[in-house]
Steps between C-alpha positions, in 0.01 A plus 500: 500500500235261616161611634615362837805687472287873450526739737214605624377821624140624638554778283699587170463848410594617158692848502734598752376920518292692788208287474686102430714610795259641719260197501802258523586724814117478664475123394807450700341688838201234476772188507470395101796438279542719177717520242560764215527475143634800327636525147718806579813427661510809721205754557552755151403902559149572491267764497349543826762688736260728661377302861227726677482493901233267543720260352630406888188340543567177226870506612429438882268260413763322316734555787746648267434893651839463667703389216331735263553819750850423519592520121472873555293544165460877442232709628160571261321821546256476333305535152474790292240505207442697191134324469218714366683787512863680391492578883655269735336281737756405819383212766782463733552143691554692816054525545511149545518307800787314369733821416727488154508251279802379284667521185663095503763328263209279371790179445605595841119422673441238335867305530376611887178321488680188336733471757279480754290278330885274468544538914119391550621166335345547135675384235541717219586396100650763368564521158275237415187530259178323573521229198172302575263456771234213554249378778395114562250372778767575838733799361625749251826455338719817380787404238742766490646260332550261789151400682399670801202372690233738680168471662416859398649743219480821492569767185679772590674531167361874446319617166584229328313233740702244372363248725097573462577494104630111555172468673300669208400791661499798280572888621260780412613842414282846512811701346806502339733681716865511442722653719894569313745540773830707539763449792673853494868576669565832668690716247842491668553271792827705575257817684123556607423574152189673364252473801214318460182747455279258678732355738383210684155540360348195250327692232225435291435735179198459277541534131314507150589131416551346871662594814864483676600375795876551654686379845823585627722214580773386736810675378368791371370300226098563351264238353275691214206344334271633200184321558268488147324223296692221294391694163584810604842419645538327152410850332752711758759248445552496811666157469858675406651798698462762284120491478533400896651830559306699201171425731658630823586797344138555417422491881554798745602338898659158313676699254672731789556190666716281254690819465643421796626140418680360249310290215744204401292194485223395271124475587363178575136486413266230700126457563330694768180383447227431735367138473406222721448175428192318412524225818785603757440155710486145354518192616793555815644751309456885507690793329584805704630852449536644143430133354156512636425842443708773392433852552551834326844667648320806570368338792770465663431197647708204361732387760295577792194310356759232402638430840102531612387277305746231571420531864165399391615270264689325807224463692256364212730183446567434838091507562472301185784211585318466824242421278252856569303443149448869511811666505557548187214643407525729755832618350366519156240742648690732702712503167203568248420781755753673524558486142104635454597791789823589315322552126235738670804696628696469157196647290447763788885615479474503127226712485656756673752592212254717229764704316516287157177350455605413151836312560387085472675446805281738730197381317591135527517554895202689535228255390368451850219300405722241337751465792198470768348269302824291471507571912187349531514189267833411662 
């Protein structure tokens, strides 16, 4: 294909999840042409199923409140913790001004969010893995293999920042979370079952070497998640299903939970870390949602800080194509603070959780002076 022959977009985002999606959906509101490169052929199960209310605020922003409302995700009630203390800790949606929240099929939202961004007139490559990208004088082009031409790219490729690593931007890490996840079936789909002990509740148990998180699911299905460092996963095995379900056994609330599903399925173990990039802007590019800065899961905010973000995002490029020299370094510092704000909260959440001040893990999490000082170089 010739250079004449390109197609040519004012944006190519790479990565077709919450974030790639999202800002292909706000670039579209402001009149610019985007197209999506994703390697996956179809969104894959995540972790991430747990939406809280405020969520409604990105979404109608987006203008996909409607569409999302009408998938008839089920209700969220809220969070209960075992943080600090055997005792738990309940915070239920319902004190909010935006009432429950939801438990989502996470393939489900984000097929939703692509097909939105399809009817806005995007043009999504599915199934297609970013094989080069390069910038002359007038444009970037994207080879995936064939050539696609853009004025602005944007990196929405998640932890792996494919894109800003082309560009030779490195990532910077403060930990090596790991979360290894477990999709569990309800023991026998032919009755009820054993009930749930926690019901709609997500729940969030503190251990010696980490901490566990589990979701219910559509179809009575739940989403669990032992949350520890890459070395001490290694040392738990937790790689294999056996030393998966050896751990949960060792808990109290996650170990009467799972007793209530069935375990079929092996753990798949993937970084958790928190990290952000070095640069998240560039010359008309910028990297948005987990590929500019990723965040630990306990904070719960992943997808809404995602979709966030890309409405920022969105309105940084437009501002920059109509040639605002500042936009992007506006976006870079709303990013770098909210990064700062979120580390202060990460060491203060830590800190709360005194009950094995020898395990590495605790101790690893509660050198404040190291994670404010990473807050404050960033």
């Amino acid at each position: 294909m010739t250079r004449s022959s390109t197609r040519v977009f004012d944006a190519v985002i790479v990565g077709g999840g919450p974030a790639g999606a999202a800002t292909a959906i706000a670039l579209s509101q402001r009149g610019l042409t985007a197209a999506i490169v994703d390697r996956a052929p179809e969104p894959v199960a995540r972790v991430g199923e747990t939406l809280p209310p405020d969520v409604r605020r990105p979404l109608e922003t987006l203008g996909v409140w409607d569409r999302f409302a009408a998938a008839d995700h089920d209700p969220a009630i809220g969070n209960r913790s075992y943080w600090g203390s055997s005792v738990a800790g309940d915070f239920h949606f319902i004190a909010t001004p935006y009432g429950s929240g939801w438990h989502i099929d996470r393939r489900r939202f984000e097929a939703m969010l692509l097909a939105e961004a399809r009817a806005r007139g995007v043009l999504v490559f599915a199934g297609r893995p970013l094989h080069d990208v390069c910038r002359d004088r007038h444009r970037w082009t994207v080879r995936i293999p064939e050539p696609l031409g853009a004025r602005f790219v944007v990196d929405a490729s998640g932890r792996a920042s494919a894109l800003a690593r082309c560009c030779g931007v490195q990532r910077m890490s403060i930990d090596q979370l790991v979360a290894a996840t477990t999709f569990l079936e309800p023991l026998d789909r032919s009755t009820d079952g054993q009930p749930d002990p926690h019901g709609r509740f997500t729940v969030i148990e503190a251990t010696p070497d980490g901490w566990w998180y589990s979701a219910p699911l559509p179809q009575r299905r739940l989403v669990v998640a032992c949350m520890t460092d890459a070395d001490l996963a290694a040392r738990l095995a937790l790689r294999g299903r056996d030393g998966w379900l050896s751990a949960a056994r060792r808990t109290r609330a996650t170990r009467d939970r799972v007793e209530s599903y069935s375990v079929g399925g092996t753990p798949r173990l993937a970084s958790a870390n928190t990290a952000r990039l070095s640069s998240v802007v560039g010359p008309s590019w910028l990297a948005v949602g987990d590929a500019a800065v990723s965040f630990d899961p306990l904070s719960s905010q992943g997808i809404i800080t995602a979709l966030e973000c890309a409405i920022d995002a969105a309105i940084a490029i437009a501002a920059h194509l109509s040639g605002d020299t500042a936009a992007l370094y506006r976006y870079a510092q709303a990013i770098t603070d909210r990064y700062r704000r979120y580390l202060v909260e990460r060491a203060q959440y830590y800190g709360v959780e005194r009950r094995w001040p020898a395990s590495p893990f605790w101790q690893r999490r509660q050198a404040h002076h190291e994670i404010l000082h990473h807050a404050a170089a960033s």
